[in-house]
Amino acid sequence: MNTLIAMTTGLVPAVAEEIEVVAAAAPANILEMVSEMAYSIDTVWVLLASMLVFFMQMGFSLVEAGFARTKNTANILMKNLVDFSMGSILFWFIGFGIMFGPSLLGGLIGKPDLFGTAGWEGPIPPVAFLVFQTMFCATASTIVSGAVAERTKFHAYLGYAVLVSAIIYPISGHWTWGGGWLAELGFHDFAGSTVVHSVGGWIALVGAAMVGPRLGKYRNGKVHAIPGHNLTFATIGVFALWFGWFGFNPGSQLGAAGAANALAISNVFMTTNIAAAAGGVTALITAWIRYGKPSLSLMLNGLLAGLVGITAGCDLVSPVGAALIGVISGVVMVFAVSFIDSKLRVDDPVGAITVHGVCGTLGTLLTGLFALEGGLFYGGGAAMLGIQAIGAFTTMAWALGAGFLAFKLIDIVIGLRVDKRVEEEGLDIYEHGEASYNS
């Protein structure tokens, strides 16, 4: 017994010393573990958001196919597949570096980093950020598909997809998200009303104007509607886009760990959903009053108009502000579709120019009015609105100019439009040798 007591007594100081060492190290270890856990949570959240944004490609495919005729459905679906597939490769190859590399030429362009991540640093791994941004690049590219549908050569469209994914979108994207000159100015576009949607929308305007209207669209000085073949597809597609937008906007927070991130993404979810709902309901009412019927197609585009409009300022506005942005976007969408169709005589089968171009620019400007901090309606003066206008309109000018040069080059080298017989009988058989519907 005495021997055991002696051994125990001798061990006590050693055990106590070991406990002190562990206790001293514990806070550092705990902090490291918490930091690693937050890093993991943020990464998983952004990758999950990437999946939601990827799901939007299905939405675009269904909306565009639904608003087109049966004879061109396979062509529509093929273009959406190509947009994402080629865009993924090209954005990884050169686009990401141009968009997020160190600024060159006073913030006009990023330094290319072929097949790299351009030294990007942030709260998540660079590769996770590359994946997330790839989804946005594909979205900008695919917006044009519907506007030039049913009369554009497939290989001409491939040329466009290459130029947008590799050059046009990354350059203007660098200005805002890559630390370029607009970012330094204080321009705010949280998730891409201008960076993604208006770029795609204004390029769509140029492309649709240059390729010309579909046969039979404008006859004897009158506008003739060419109905799509499946509003069921279009409706399911809009629901898919609405669902995917919950990755598009909240995912742009680039984090979910911690109380601040949790609150931020919750607010963005709320503003995104409210703007969409308000845009859809307002478009429904506006169309009902103007045309005497509640139009499903216009309500669908009203929902999308609200989503596009809120994307720039979804992190800065209140739910009430989001609802007002949705209302304004929904009303403007109904009148802008008619103006572009009947006054400008630009044939856009799906309304992409209005939804993405007009409402993307509009939503960016409205952020300068409704932002809780800095917005004109909240005592911030006109400074933020002015900066928003500079960013929105210079990006519009870039998209229109670069889009014109791209389509002009393609028209000279390849030609944009299919032959009359191909357009009459359908692009599916002549361009792809197969059809979506076979009896």
PDB file of N, CA and C in Angstrom, residues 113-162:
ATOM      1  N   ASP A 113      -4.873  33.401 -67.022  1.00  0.00           N
ATOM      2  CA  ASP A 113      -4.147  32.329 -66.349  1.00  0.00           C
ATOM      3  C   ASP A 113      -4.716  31.018 -66.876  1.00  0.00           C
ATOM      4  N   LEU A 114      -4.148  30.531 -67.973  1.00  0.00           N
ATOM      5  CA  LEU A 114      -4.724  29.398 -68.687  1.00  0.00           C
ATOM      6  C   LEU A 114      -4.874  28.176 -67.784  1.00  0.00           C
ATOM      7  N   PHE A 115      -6.079  27.655 -67.742  1.00  0.00           N
ATOM      8  CA  PHE A 115      -6.428  26.476 -66.947  1.00  0.00           C
ATOM      9  C   PHE A 115      -6.087  26.651 -65.464  1.00  0.00           C
ATOM     10  N   GLY A 116      -6.060  27.897 -64.987  1.00  0.00           N
ATOM     11  CA  GLY A 116      -5.727  28.150 -63.588  1.00  0.00           C
ATOM     12  C   GLY A 116      -6.819  28.937 -62.897  1.00  0.00           C
ATOM     13  N   THR A 117      -6.539  29.315 -61.673  1.00  0.00           N
ATOM     14  CA  THR A 117      -7.508  30.081 -60.886  1.00  0.00           C
ATOM     15  C   THR A 117      -7.037  31.508 -60.620  1.00  0.00           C
ATOM     16  N   ALA A 118      -6.042  31.947 -61.367  1.00  0.00           N
ATOM     17  CA  ALA A 118      -5.617  33.349 -61.381  1.00  0.00           C
ATOM     18  C   ALA A 118      -5.223  33.879 -60.006  1.00  0.00           C
ATOM     19  N   GLY A 119      -4.799  32.989 -59.100  1.00  0.00           N
ATOM     20  CA  GLY A 119      -4.390  33.419 -57.773  1.00  0.00           C
ATOM     21  C   GLY A 119      -5.530  33.937 -56.924  1.00  0.00           C
ATOM     22  N   TRP A 120      -6.775  33.585 -57.279  1.00  0.00           N
ATOM     23  CA  TRP A 120      -7.927  34.086 -56.513  1.00  0.00           C
ATOM     24  C   TRP A 120      -7.883  33.571 -55.087  1.00  0.00           C
ATOM     25  N   GLU A 121      -8.205  34.445 -54.135  1.00  0.00           N
ATOM     26  CA  GLU A 121      -8.252  34.073 -52.726  1.00  0.00           C
ATOM     27  C   GLU A 121      -9.574  34.543 -52.136  1.00  0.00           C
ATOM     28  N   GLY A 122     -10.150  33.701 -51.274  1.00  0.00           N
ATOM     29  CA  GLY A 122     -11.420  34.051 -50.668  1.00  0.00           C
ATOM     30  C   GLY A 122     -11.796  33.081 -49.568  1.00  0.00           C
ATOM     31  N   PRO A 123     -13.058  33.092 -49.152  1.00  0.00           N
ATOM     32  CA  PRO A 123     -13.492  32.261 -48.024  1.00  0.00           C
ATOM     33  C   PRO A 123     -13.716  30.800 -48.374  1.00  0.00           C
ATOM     34  N   ILE A 124     -13.558  30.448 -49.647  1.00  0.00           N
ATOM     35  CA  ILE A 124     -13.725  29.068 -50.101  1.00  0.00           C
ATOM     36  C   ILE A 124     -12.554  28.699 -51.004  1.00  0.00           C
ATOM     37  N   PRO A 125     -12.339  27.412 -51.302  1.00  0.00           N
ATOM     38  CA  PRO A 125     -11.245  27.039 -52.202  1.00  0.00           C
ATOM     39  C   PRO A 125     -11.417  27.680 -53.582  1.00  0.00           C
ATOM     40  N   PRO A 126     -10.338  28.074 -54.223  1.00  0.00           N
ATOM     41  CA  PRO A 126     -10.429  28.692 -55.554  1.00  0.00           C
ATOM     42  C   PRO A 126     -11.181  27.828 -56.565  1.00  0.00           C
ATOM     43  N   VAL A 127     -11.002  26.522 -56.498  1.00  0.00           N
ATOM     44  CA  VAL A 127     -11.683  25.642 -57.445  1.00  0.00           C
ATOM     45  C   VAL A 127     -13.197  25.678 -57.229  1.00  0.00           C
ATOM     46  N   ALA A 128     -13.642  25.756 -55.981  1.00  0.00           N
ATOM     47  CA  ALA A 128     -15.075  25.867 -55.702  1.00  0.00           C
ATOM     48  C   ALA A 128     -15.633  27.167 -56.279  1.00  0.00           C
ATOM     49  N   PHE A 129     -14.879  28.243 -56.163  1.00  0.00           N
ATOM     50  CA  PHE A 129     -15.307  29.529 -56.718  1.00  0.00           C
ATOM     51  C   PHE A 129     -15.349  29.463 -58.243  1.00  0.00           C
ATOM     52  N   LEU A 130     -14.370  28.781 -58.837  1.00  0.00           N
ATOM     53  CA  LEU A 130     -14.357  28.589 -60.292  1.00  0.00           C
ATOM     54  C   LEU A 130     -15.611  27.851 -60.745  1.00  0.00           C
ATOM     55  N   VAL A 131     -15.972  26.795 -60.033  1.00  0.00           N
ATOM     56  CA  VAL A 131     -17.175  26.035 -60.375  1.00  0.00           C
ATOM     57  C   VAL A 131     -18.410  26.927 -60.302  1.00  0.00           C
ATOM     58  N   PHE A 132     -18.531  27.686 -59.229  1.00  0.00           N
ATOM     59  CA  PHE A 132     -19.689  28.562 -59.041  1.00  0.00           C
ATOM     60  C   PHE A 132     -19.774  29.595 -60.160  1.00  0.00           C
ATOM     61  N   GLN A 133     -18.650  30.213 -60.486  1.00  0.00           N
ATOM     62  CA  GLN A 133     -18.657  31.244 -61.516  1.00  0.00           C
ATOM     63  C   GLN A 133     -18.867  30.663 -62.910  1.00  0.00           C
ATOM     64  N   THR A 134     -18.487  29.422 -63.107  1.00  0.00           N
ATOM     65  CA  THR A 134     -18.748  28.775 -64.394  1.00  0.00           C
ATOM     66  C   THR A 134     -20.242  28.717 -64.675  1.00  0.00           C
ATOM     67  N   MET A 135     -21.029  28.464 -63.644  1.00  0.00           N
ATOM     68  CA  MET A 135     -22.480  28.411 -63.806  1.00  0.00           C
ATOM     69  C   MET A 135     -23.031  29.766 -64.269  1.00  0.00           C
ATOM     70  N   PHE A 136     -22.463  30.842 -63.765  1.00  0.00           N
ATOM     71  CA  PHE A 136     -22.905  32.177 -64.151  1.00  0.00           C
ATOM     72  C   PHE A 136     -22.535  32.473 -65.601  1.00  0.00           C
ATOM     73  N   CYS A 137     -21.362  32.069 -65.998  1.00  0.00           N
ATOM     74  CA  CYS A 137     -20.929  32.261 -67.387  1.00  0.00           C
ATOM     75  C   CYS A 137     -21.873  31.547 -68.346  1.00  0.00           C
ATOM     76  N   ALA A 138     -22.236  30.311 -68.009  1.00  0.00           N
ATOM     77  CA  ALA A 138     -23.145  29.538 -68.852  1.00  0.00           C
ATOM     78  C   ALA A 138     -24.515  30.203 -68.933  1.00  0.00           C
ATOM     79  N   THR A 139     -24.951  30.809 -67.837  1.00  0.00           N
ATOM     80  CA  THR A 139     -26.237  31.506 -67.834  1.00  0.00           C
ATOM     81  C   THR A 139     -26.222  32.692 -68.786  1.00  0.00           C
ATOM     82  N   ALA A 140     -25.176  33.504 -68.734  1.00  0.00           N
ATOM     83  CA  ALA A 140     -25.073  34.660 -69.628  1.00  0.00           C
ATOM     84  C   ALA A 140     -25.102  34.223 -71.082  1.00  0.00           C
ATOM     85  N   SER A 141     -24.433  33.123 -71.371  1.00  0.00           N
ATOM     86  CA  SER A 141     -24.348  32.641 -72.747  1.00  0.00           C
ATOM     87  C   SER A 141     -25.690  32.133 -73.254  1.00  0.00           C
ATOM     88  N   THR A 142     -26.391  31.380 -72.433  1.00  0.00           N
ATOM     89  CA  THR A 142     -27.613  30.715 -72.903  1.00  0.00           C
ATOM     90  C   THR A 142     -28.791  31.662 -73.053  1.00  0.00           C
ATOM     91  N   ILE A 143     -28.736  32.850 -72.487  1.00  0.00           N
ATOM     92  CA  ILE A 143     -29.824  33.826 -72.620  1.00  0.00           C
ATOM     93  C   ILE A 143     -30.102  34.147 -74.083  1.00  0.00           C
ATOM     94  N   VAL A 144     -29.056  34.194 -74.884  1.00  0.00           N
ATOM     95  CA  VAL A 144     -29.193  34.589 -76.291  1.00  0.00           C
ATOM     96  C   VAL A 144     -29.890  33.512 -77.111  1.00  0.00           C
ATOM     97  N   SER A 145     -29.789  32.277 -76.681  1.00  0.00           N
ATOM     98  CA  SER A 145     -30.316  31.155 -77.457  1.00  0.00           C
ATOM     99  C   SER A 145     -31.770  31.344 -77.847  1.00  0.00           C
ATOM    100  N   GLY A 146     -32.616  31.721 -76.893  1.00  0.00           N
ATOM    101  CA  GLY A 146     -34.042  31.866 -77.187  1.00  0.00           C
ATOM    102  C   GLY A 146     -34.351  33.021 -78.109  1.00  0.00           C
ATOM    103  N   ALA A 147     -33.600  34.122 -77.991  1.00  0.00           N
ATOM    104  CA  ALA A 147     -33.881  35.311 -78.793  1.00  0.00           C
ATOM    105  C   ALA A 147     -33.601  35.096 -80.275  1.00  0.00           C
ATOM    106  N   VAL A 148     -32.651  34.237 -80.597  1.00  0.00           N
ATOM    107  CA  VAL A 148     -32.298  33.996 -82.010  1.00  0.00           C
ATOM    108  C   VAL A 148     -32.824  32.641 -82.482  1.00  0.00           C
ATOM    109  N   ALA A 149     -33.784  32.099 -81.751  1.00  0.00           N
ATOM    110  CA  ALA A 149     -34.279  30.754 -82.039  1.00  0.00           C
ATOM    111  C   ALA A 149     -35.025  30.679 -83.369  1.00  0.00           C
ATOM    112  N   GLU A 150     -35.007  29.501 -83.956  1.00  0.00           N
ATOM    113  CA  GLU A 150     -35.820  29.090 -85.104  1.00  0.00           C
ATOM    114  C   GLU A 150     -35.343  29.610 -86.455  1.00  0.00           C
ATOM    115  N   ARG A 151     -34.195  30.305 -86.495  1.00  0.00           N
ATOM    116  CA  ARG A 151     -33.717  30.763 -87.810  1.00  0.00           C
ATOM    117  C   ARG A 151     -32.208  30.927 -87.887  1.00  0.00           C
ATOM    118  N   THR A 152     -31.481  30.522 -86.861  1.00  0.00           N
ATOM    119  CA  THR A 152     -30.033  30.719 -86.821  1.00  0.00           C
ATOM    120  C   THR A 152     -29.285  29.408 -87.076  1.00  0.00           C
ATOM    121  N   LYS A 153     -28.235  29.495 -87.869  1.00  0.00           N
ATOM    122  CA  LYS A 153     -27.409  28.306 -88.133  1.00  0.00           C
ATOM    123  C   LYS A 153     -26.767  27.807 -86.845  1.00  0.00           C
ATOM    124  N   PHE A 154     -26.732  26.497 -86.698  1.00  0.00           N
ATOM    125  CA  PHE A 154     -26.190  25.931 -85.471  1.00  0.00           C
ATOM    126  C   PHE A 154     -24.691  26.222 -85.338  1.00  0.00           C
ATOM    127  N   HIS A 155     -23.936  26.073 -86.428  1.00  0.00           N
ATOM    128  CA  HIS A 155     -22.496  26.315 -86.314  1.00  0.00           C
ATOM    129  C   HIS A 155     -22.193  27.797 -86.128  1.00  0.00           C
ATOM    130  N   ALA A 156     -23.095  28.677 -86.564  1.00  0.00           N
ATOM    131  CA  ALA A 156     -22.928  30.103 -86.275  1.00  0.00           C
ATOM    132  C   ALA A 156     -23.126  30.354 -84.780  1.00  0.00           C
ATOM    133  N   TYR A 157     -24.089  29.660 -84.208  1.00  0.00           N
ATOM    134  CA  TYR A 157     -24.331  29.801 -82.777  1.00  0.00           C
ATOM    135  C   TYR A 157     -23.139  29.294 -81.969  1.00  0.00           C
ATOM    136  N   LEU A 158     -22.482  28.260 -82.453  1.00  0.00           N
ATOM    137  CA  LEU A 158     -21.285  27.762 -81.773  1.00  0.00           C
ATOM    138  C   LEU A 158     -20.211  28.850 -81.714  1.00  0.00           C
ATOM    139  N   GLY A 159     -20.055  29.575 -82.810  1.00  0.00           N
ATOM    140  CA  GLY A 159     -19.077  30.667 -82.835  1.00  0.00           C
ATOM    141  C   GLY A 159     -19.406  31.732 -81.809  1.00  0.00           C
ATOM    142  N   TYR A 160     -20.676  32.065 -81.698  1.00  0.00           N
ATOM    143  CA  TYR A 160     -21.102  33.035 -80.688  1.00  0.00           C
ATOM    144  C   TYR A 160     -20.783  32.534 -79.282  1.00  0.00           C
ATOM    145  N   ALA A 161     -21.106  31.265 -79.006  1.00  0.00           N
ATOM    146  CA  ALA A 161     -20.897  30.706 -77.663  1.00  0.00           C
ATOM    147  C   ALA A 161     -19.427  30.776 -77.259  1.00  0.00           C
ATOM    148  N   VAL A 162     -18.544  30.555 -78.211  1.00  0.00           N
ATOM    149  CA  VAL A 162     -17.106  30.625 -77.935  1.00  0.00           C
ATOM    150  C   VAL A 162     -16.707  32.048 -77.544  1.00  0.00           C
TER     151      VAL A 162
END
